[in-house]
Amino acid sequence: MPVPGRAWVMLALVTVGFAVNFWAWALLSPLGPRFKDSLHLSSFQQSLLVAVPVVVGSLGRIPVGALTDRFGGRVMFPLVSVTTIVPVLHLGLAGHSSFAALLVGGFFLGIGGTAFAVGVPFVNAWFPPERRGLAIGVFGAGMGGTAISALTTVKLVRAHEMATPFLITAAVLAAYALVAALALRDAPGRTVPTESMARRLAATLGLGITWQASALYAVAFGGYVAFSVYLPTYLKTGYGLTQADAANRMAGFVLLAVVMRPIGGWLSDRVGPVRVLAATLAVVLAASFVQSFTPPLAPVGTIAFLAMAAALGAGSGAVFALVALLAPANKVGSVTGVVGAAGGLGGFLPPLVMGSLYGAYGSYALGLALLAVVAAAALTFTGTGVRHAVTRRVPAPQAH
């Protein structure tokens, strides 16, 4: 089935919007070491500071995904973007002077992270089933907004003042919200649910795909989020790198994961999401096991982290190819909300665990060994339960 040109325009618009909202969502992470020094925070407080926007943005995806099923992306994307401006301005102008004010700002900054649950059902409705893996993968590449934050935030603060990156981000959010309000259109024939949100969420939680995709996304995207927020601290503490060098390496990790996400979706359209997930989880298992021995950063540590970045990005794309394959059309937003929440929560816990383990043992080895164990469990689950679900629900292709 040919894809109308308008669908690609809509995909481009929401991908830019996702990147802009994720840029805002990730503003606190690069400044974590700076706040630790200026406000005399403990390692746990620093980890909590960067984790709060992640968990709020994750849990917020559940209601936002359900609202998108009801009202459509045309309404929800500008609304989320405008709402995110408020905590961005708070943090830039007044909210960076105390730990409590940072936590409050970080809490509401989490709204930017809910944009993901708006874009997936929006894109899903515009594309035919055989192209959804690629399309949702391209949209997912908007998670590269975190790289914009990593590359620019610290530099802008040093060159100007603390408010500068926040004011720039707020202006970009406002411009995008205006463009989205004028240009976004929901797909013709979009399925609008008539049941209440509570009833739809209950039905969503009763679907097997919701829990299968949630478990896998907690590992794939959760691993990506965890490294994107904690890698600067890990490299600075574990390898003695400067804050700027650590931030640049984290940006490289993020960019590789971003590039691989649409590739994971594209491969899933061709060979099936189960095969792609199995391959990527095997890579995460091997790379995290190697890194648990804290090898020299050049070349072994760098290769291990880049392999993990590529695998986590491709795996994240494959999970939503799986959702597009198995979720009912009128519940894609609700399923995406729950799965997206699981992914974000998967990214919330590891930084806290890593900070606590380093505080207790002076080493990150146990934390990376735990990642290897989790990847092994997810790989086993993919080869059994998920594979059975796909073969049971997808009819064999008809002969032509």
Coordinates of C-alpha atoms in Angstrom, one line a residue:
M1 CA 0.0 0.0 0.0
P2 CA 1.5 3.4 -1.0
V3 CA 2.0 5.9 1.8
P4 CA 0.6 9.4 1.0
G5 CA 3.1 12.2 1.0
R6 CA 1.1 14.0 3.8
A7 CA 1.9 11.1 6.1
W8 CA 5.6 11.8 5.8
V9 CA 5.1 15.5 6.5
M10 CA 3.1 14.7 9.6
L11 CA 5.8 12.2 10.7
A12 CA 8.5 14.9 10.3
L13 CA 6.4 17.4 12.3
V14 CA 5.9 15.1 15.3
T15 CA 9.5 13.8 15.2
V16 CA 10.7 17.4 15.6
G17 CA 8.2 18.0 18.4
F18 CA 9.3 14.8 20.2
A19 CA 13.0 16.0 19.9
V20 CA 12.1 19.4 21.3
N21 CA 10.1 18.1 24.2
F22 CA 12.9 15.5 25.0
W23 CA 15.5 18.3 24.9
A24 CA 13.5 20.1 27.6
W25 CA 13.0 16.8 29.5
A26 CA 16.8 16.2 29.7
L27 CA 17.9 19.7 30.8
L28 CA 18.8 18.8 34.4
S29 CA 21.0 15.7 33.6
P30 CA 24.1 17.5 32.2
L31 CA 23.9 20.0 35.1
G32 CA 23.8 17.3 37.8
P33 CA 27.5 17.4 38.7
R34 CA 27.4 21.2 38.8
F35 CA 24.4 21.2 41.2
K36 CA 26.1 18.6 43.3
D37 CA 29.1 20.9 43.8
S38 CA 27.2 24.2 44.2
L39 CA 24.4 22.8 46.5
H40 CA 26.6 20.2 48.2
L41 CA 24.4 17.3 47.2
S42 CA 25.1 13.6 48.1
S43 CA 25.5 11.1 45.2
F44 CA 22.0 9.8 46.0
Q45 CA 20.5 13.4 45.9
Q46 CA 22.2 14.0 42.5
S47 CA 20.8 10.7 41.2
L48 CA 17.3 11.6 42.5
L49 CA 17.5 15.0 40.9
V50 CA 18.0 13.6 37.4
A51 CA 15.7 10.7 37.9
V52 CA 12.6 12.6 39.0
P53 CA 11.7 14.0 35.6
V54 CA 12.2 10.5 34.2
V55 CA 9.7 8.9 36.5
V56 CA 7.1 11.7 36.2
G57 CA 7.5 11.7 32.4
S58 CA 7.1 8.0 32.4
L59 CA 4.0 7.6 34.6
G60 CA 2.4 10.6 32.9
R61 CA 2.4 8.7 29.6
I62 CA -0.4 6.5 30.8
P63 CA -3.1 9.2 31.0
V64 CA -1.6 11.1 28.1
G65 CA -1.7 8.1 25.8
A66 CA -5.3 7.5 26.7
L67 CA -6.1 11.2 26.1
T68 CA -4.4 10.9 22.7
D69 CA -6.6 8.0 21.8
R70 CA -9.6 10.2 22.6
F71 CA -8.6 13.7 21.4
G72 CA -5.8 13.0 18.9
G73 CA -2.3 14.3 18.4
R74 CA -3.4 17.5 16.8
V75 CA -4.7 18.7 20.2
M76 CA -2.3 16.9 22.5
F77 CA 1.1 17.7 21.0
P78 CA 0.7 21.6 21.2
L79 CA -0.8 21.1 24.7
V80 CA 2.1 19.1 26.1
S81 CA 4.6 21.5 24.5
V82 CA 3.0 24.6 26.0
T83 CA 2.7 23.0 29.4
T84 CA 6.4 22.1 29.5
I85 CA 7.4 25.7 29.0
V86 CA 6.3 26.5 32.6
P87 CA 8.8 24.3 34.5
V88 CA 11.5 25.1 32.0
L89 CA 11.1 28.8 32.8
H90 CA 10.9 28.1 36.6
L91 CA 14.1 26.2 36.6
G92 CA 16.0 28.7 34.5
L93 CA 14.8 31.9 36.3
A94 CA 14.4 30.9 40.0
G95 CA 14.3 27.1 40.6
H96 CA 18.0 26.3 40.5
S97 CA 18.9 28.0 43.9
S98 CA 17.9 25.1 46.2
F99 CA 17.5 21.3 46.1
A100 CA 13.8 21.5 46.9
A101 CA 13.1 24.0 44.1
L102 CA 15.0 21.9 41.6
L103 CA 13.0 18.8 42.6
V104 CA 9.7 20.7 42.1
G105 CA 10.9 22.0 38.7
G106 CA 12.1 18.6 37.8
F107 CA 8.8 17.0 38.8
F108 CA 6.8 19.2 36.3
L109 CA 9.6 19.0 33.7
G110 CA 8.6 15.4 33.4
I111 CA 5.6 16.5 31.3
G112 CA 7.9 16.9 28.4
G113 CA 8.6 13.2 28.6
T114 CA 4.9 12.3 27.9
A115 CA 5.2 13.6 24.3
F116 CA 6.2 10.0 23.3
A117 CA 2.7 8.7 24.1
V118 CA 1.2 11.3 21.9
G119 CA 3.4 10.6 18.8
V120 CA 3.2 6.8 18.6
P121 CA -0.6 6.5 18.1
F122 CA -0.6 9.6 15.9
V123 CA 2.0 8.1 13.5
N124 CA 0.5 4.6 13.8
A125 CA -2.8 5.9 12.4
W126 CA -1.1 7.6 9.4
F127 CA 0.8 4.5 8.1
P128 CA -0.2 1.1 6.9
P129 CA 0.8 -2.0 9.0
E130 CA 3.8 -3.0 6.8
R131 CA 5.4 0.4 7.2
R132 CA 4.7 1.1 10.9
G133 CA 7.9 -0.3 12.3
L134 CA 10.0 2.1 10.2
A135 CA 7.6 5.1 10.8
I136 CA 7.5 4.7 14.5
G137 CA 11.2 4.1 14.6
V138 CA 11.8 7.4 12.7
F139 CA 9.5 9.1 15.2
G140 CA 11.4 7.4 18.1
A141 CA 14.6 9.0 16.8
G142 CA 13.3 12.2 18.3
M143 CA 14.7 10.8 21.6
G144 CA 17.9 12.4 20.3
G145 CA 16.6 15.6 21.8
T146 CA 18.5 14.4 24.9
A147 CA 21.7 14.8 22.8
I148 CA 20.9 18.4 22.1
S149 CA 20.7 19.0 25.8
A150 CA 24.0 17.0 26.5
L151 CA 25.9 19.0 23.9
T152 CA 24.6 22.5 24.6
T153 CA 23.5 22.9 28.2
V154 CA 26.8 23.0 30.0
K155 CA 28.4 25.1 27.3
L156 CA 25.6 27.7 27.3
V157 CA 25.8 28.0 31.1
R158 CA 29.5 28.5 31.1
A159 CA 29.4 31.0 28.2
H160 CA 26.5 33.0 29.5
E161 CA 24.5 32.2 32.7
M162 CA 22.3 29.5 34.2
A163 CA 19.1 30.8 32.7
T164 CA 20.4 30.8 29.1
P165 CA 19.7 27.1 28.0
F166 CA 16.3 27.2 29.8
L167 CA 15.2 30.4 28.0
I168 CA 16.3 29.1 24.6
T169 CA 14.5 25.8 25.1
A170 CA 11.3 27.6 26.3
A171 CA 11.4 29.8 23.1
V172 CA 11.8 26.7 20.9
L173 CA 8.9 24.9 22.7
A174 CA 6.7 28.0 22.2
A175 CA 7.5 28.2 18.4
Y176 CA 6.9 24.4 18.0
A177 CA 3.6 24.6 19.8
L178 CA 2.4 27.3 17.5
V179 CA 3.5 25.4 14.3
A180 CA 1.9 22.2 15.6
A181 CA -1.4 23.9 16.4
L182 CA -1.5 25.3 12.8
A183 CA -0.1 22.4 10.8
L184 CA -0.8 19.0 12.5
R185 CA -3.7 17.0 11.3
D186 CA -4.9 13.6 12.6
A187 CA -5.1 10.8 10.1
P188 CA -8.4 10.4 8.1
G189 CA -10.6 7.7 9.5
R190 CA -8.8 7.7 12.9
T191 CA -10.6 5.4 15.3
V192 CA -12.0 7.4 18.3
P193 CA -12.9 5.3 21.3
T194 CA -16.3 6.0 23.0
E195 CA -15.6 4.3 26.4
S196 CA -14.4 6.2 29.5
M197 CA -10.7 6.5 30.1
A198 CA -10.9 4.2 33.2
R199 CA -12.6 1.5 31.2
R200 CA -10.1 1.8 28.3
L201 CA -7.2 1.6 30.7
A202 CA -8.6 -1.4 32.3
A203 CA -9.1 -3.1 28.9
T204 CA -5.5 -2.1 27.9
L205 CA -4.1 -3.7 31.1
G206 CA -5.9 -6.9 30.1
L207 CA -4.0 -7.2 26.8
G208 CA -1.0 -9.6 26.7
I209 CA 0.9 -7.3 24.4
T210 CA 0.7 -4.5 27.0
W211 CA 2.7 -6.5 29.5
Q212 CA 5.0 -8.2 27.0
A213 CA 6.1 -5.0 25.4
S214 CA 6.3 -3.2 28.8
A215 CA 8.8 -5.8 30.1
L216 CA 11.0 -5.6 26.9
Y217 CA 10.8 -1.7 26.7
A218 CA 11.8 -1.5 30.4
V219 CA 15.0 -3.2 29.4
A220 CA 15.6 -1.6 26.0
F221 CA 14.5 2.0 26.4
G222 CA 15.1 1.9 30.2
G223 CA 18.7 1.0 29.5
Y224 CA 19.0 3.8 27.1
V225 CA 17.5 6.4 29.5
A226 CA 19.6 5.1 32.4
F227 CA 22.9 5.5 30.5
S228 CA 21.9 8.8 28.9
V229 CA 21.3 10.3 32.4
Y230 CA 24.0 8.4 34.4
L231 CA 26.9 7.9 31.9
P232 CA 28.5 11.3 32.6
T233 CA 28.6 10.5 36.3
Y234 CA 29.9 7.0 35.6
L235 CA 32.7 8.2 33.3
K236 CA 33.7 11.0 35.6
T237 CA 33.8 8.8 38.7
G238 CA 34.9 5.5 37.2
Y239 CA 37.4 6.7 34.7
G240 CA 38.3 10.2 35.9
L241 CA 37.1 12.0 32.8
T242 CA 36.3 15.8 32.9
Q243 CA 32.7 16.8 33.0
A244 CA 32.9 18.1 29.4
D245 CA 34.6 15.0 28.0
A246 CA 32.1 12.7 29.8
A247 CA 29.1 14.8 28.4
N248 CA 30.5 14.5 24.9
R249 CA 30.9 10.7 25.2
M250 CA 27.4 10.5 26.5
A251 CA 26.2 12.5 23.5
G252 CA 27.9 10.0 21.2
F253 CA 26.2 7.1 23.0
V254 CA 22.8 8.9 22.6
L255 CA 23.3 9.7 18.9
L256 CA 24.2 6.1 18.0
A257 CA 21.1 4.8 19.8
V258 CA 19.0 7.4 18.1
V259 CA 20.3 6.4 14.6
M260 CA 19.7 2.7 15.4
R261 CA 16.1 3.1 16.5
P262 CA 14.5 3.5 13.1
I263 CA 16.9 0.8 11.8
G264 CA 15.5 -1.5 14.4
G265 CA 11.9 -0.7 13.3
W266 CA 12.9 -1.1 9.6
L267 CA 14.5 -4.5 10.3
S268 CA 11.4 -5.5 12.3
D269 CA 9.2 -4.8 9.2
R270 CA 11.3 -7.2 7.2
V271 CA 12.4 -10.1 9.5
G272 CA 10.0 -9.6 12.4
P273 CA 10.4 -7.9 15.8
V274 CA 11.2 -11.1 17.7
R275 CA 14.4 -11.8 15.8
V276 CA 15.5 -8.2 16.1
L277 CA 14.8 -8.2 19.9
A278 CA 16.6 -11.5 20.4
A279 CA 19.7 -10.2 18.6
T280 CA 19.8 -6.8 20.4
L281 CA 19.3 -8.3 23.8
A282 CA 22.2 -10.8 23.2
V283 CA 24.5 -7.8 22.4
V284 CA 23.4 -6.0 25.6
L285 CA 24.1 -9.2 27.6
A286 CA 27.6 -9.6 26.2
A287 CA 28.6 -5.9 26.3
S288 CA 27.4 -5.3 29.9
F289 CA 29.1 -8.5 31.1
V290 CA 32.4 -7.3 29.5
Q291 CA 32.0 -3.8 31.0
S292 CA 31.3 -5.2 34.5
F293 CA 35.1 -5.9 34.7
T294 CA 35.8 -2.1 34.1
P295 CA 38.1 -2.7 31.2
P296 CA 40.3 0.2 29.9
L297 CA 38.1 2.8 28.2
A298 CA 40.2 2.6 25.0
P299 CA 39.3 0.5 23.2
V300 CA 37.4 -2.2 25.1
G301 CA 35.1 0.0 27.3
T302 CA 34.3 2.3 24.4
I303 CA 33.4 -0.7 22.1
A304 CA 31.2 -2.2 24.9
F305 CA 29.3 1.1 25.4
L306 CA 28.8 1.8 21.7
A307 CA 27.6 -1.8 21.1
M308 CA 25.1 -1.3 24.0
A309 CA 24.0 2.0 22.5
A310 CA 23.3 0.4 19.1
A311 CA 21.5 -2.6 20.6
L312 CA 19.4 -0.6 23.0
G313 CA 18.3 1.8 20.2
A314 CA 17.5 -0.9 17.7
G315 CA 15.7 -2.9 20.4
S316 CA 13.6 0.1 21.4
G317 CA 12.5 0.4 17.8
A318 CA 11.6 -3.3 17.6
V319 CA 9.4 -3.1 20.7
F320 CA 7.1 -0.6 19.0
A321 CA 7.1 -2.6 15.8
L322 CA 5.7 -5.3 18.1
V323 CA 3.1 -3.0 19.5
A324 CA 2.0 -1.9 16.0
L325 CA 1.7 -5.6 15.1
L326 CA -0.3 -6.8 18.0
A327 CA -2.2 -3.9 19.6
P328 CA -5.8 -3.1 18.6
A329 CA -6.0 0.1 16.5
N330 CA -8.2 2.0 18.9
K331 CA -5.9 1.2 21.9
V332 CA -2.5 2.0 20.4
G333 CA -2.3 5.2 22.5
S334 CA -3.3 3.5 25.7
V335 CA -0.9 0.6 25.1
T336 CA 1.9 3.1 24.2
G337 CA 1.2 5.0 27.4
V338 CA 1.7 1.9 29.6
V339 CA 4.6 0.6 27.6
G340 CA 6.3 4.0 27.5
A341 CA 5.8 4.3 31.3
A342 CA 7.5 1.0 31.8
G343 CA 10.4 2.1 29.6
G344 CA 10.9 5.3 31.6
L345 CA 10.6 3.5 34.9
G346 CA 13.2 1.1 33.6
G347 CA 15.4 4.1 33.3
F348 CA 14.5 5.5 36.7
L349 CA 15.8 2.7 38.9
P350 CA 19.3 2.0 37.4
P351 CA 20.9 5.4 38.2
L352 CA 19.7 5.1 41.8
V353 CA 21.0 1.5 42.0
M354 CA 24.3 2.5 40.5
G355 CA 24.7 5.5 42.8
S356 CA 23.9 3.4 45.9
L357 CA 26.2 0.5 44.8
Y358 CA 29.1 2.8 44.2
G359 CA 28.5 4.5 47.5
A360 CA 28.6 1.1 49.2
Y361 CA 31.4 -0.7 47.4
G362 CA 33.3 2.0 45.5
S363 CA 32.7 0.1 42.2
Y364 CA 30.1 -0.1 39.4
A365 CA 30.9 -3.7 38.6
L366 CA 27.9 -5.2 40.4
G367 CA 25.5 -2.8 38.7
L368 CA 26.6 -3.8 35.2
A369 CA 26.5 -7.5 36.2
L370 CA 22.9 -7.0 37.2
L371 CA 22.2 -5.5 33.8
A372 CA 23.7 -8.6 32.1
V373 CA 21.3 -10.8 34.2
V374 CA 18.3 -8.7 33.3
A375 CA 19.2 -8.8 29.6
A376 CA 19.5 -12.6 29.8
A377 CA 16.1 -12.9 31.4
A378 CA 14.6 -10.6 28.7
L379 CA 16.3 -12.7 26.0
T380 CA 14.7 -15.9 27.4
F381 CA 11.3 -14.2 27.6
T382 CA 11.6 -13.0 23.9
G383 CA 12.4 -16.5 22.7
T384 CA 9.5 -18.1 24.6
G385 CA 6.4 -16.0 25.5
V386 CA 6.8 -13.2 23.0
R387 CA 7.6 -15.5 20.1
H388 CA 4.5 -17.6 21.0
A389 CA 2.3 -14.5 21.1
V390 CA 3.4 -13.4 17.6
T391 CA 3.0 -16.8 16.0
R392 CA -0.4 -17.3 17.6
R393 CA -1.9 -13.9 16.6
V394 CA -0.3 -13.2 13.2
P395 CA -1.8 -15.4 10.4
A396 CA 0.5 -16.9 7.8
P397 CA 1.0 -14.7 4.7
Q398 CA -1.3 -15.7 1.8
A399 CA 0.4 -17.1 -1.3
H400 CA 0.3 -14.8 -4.3

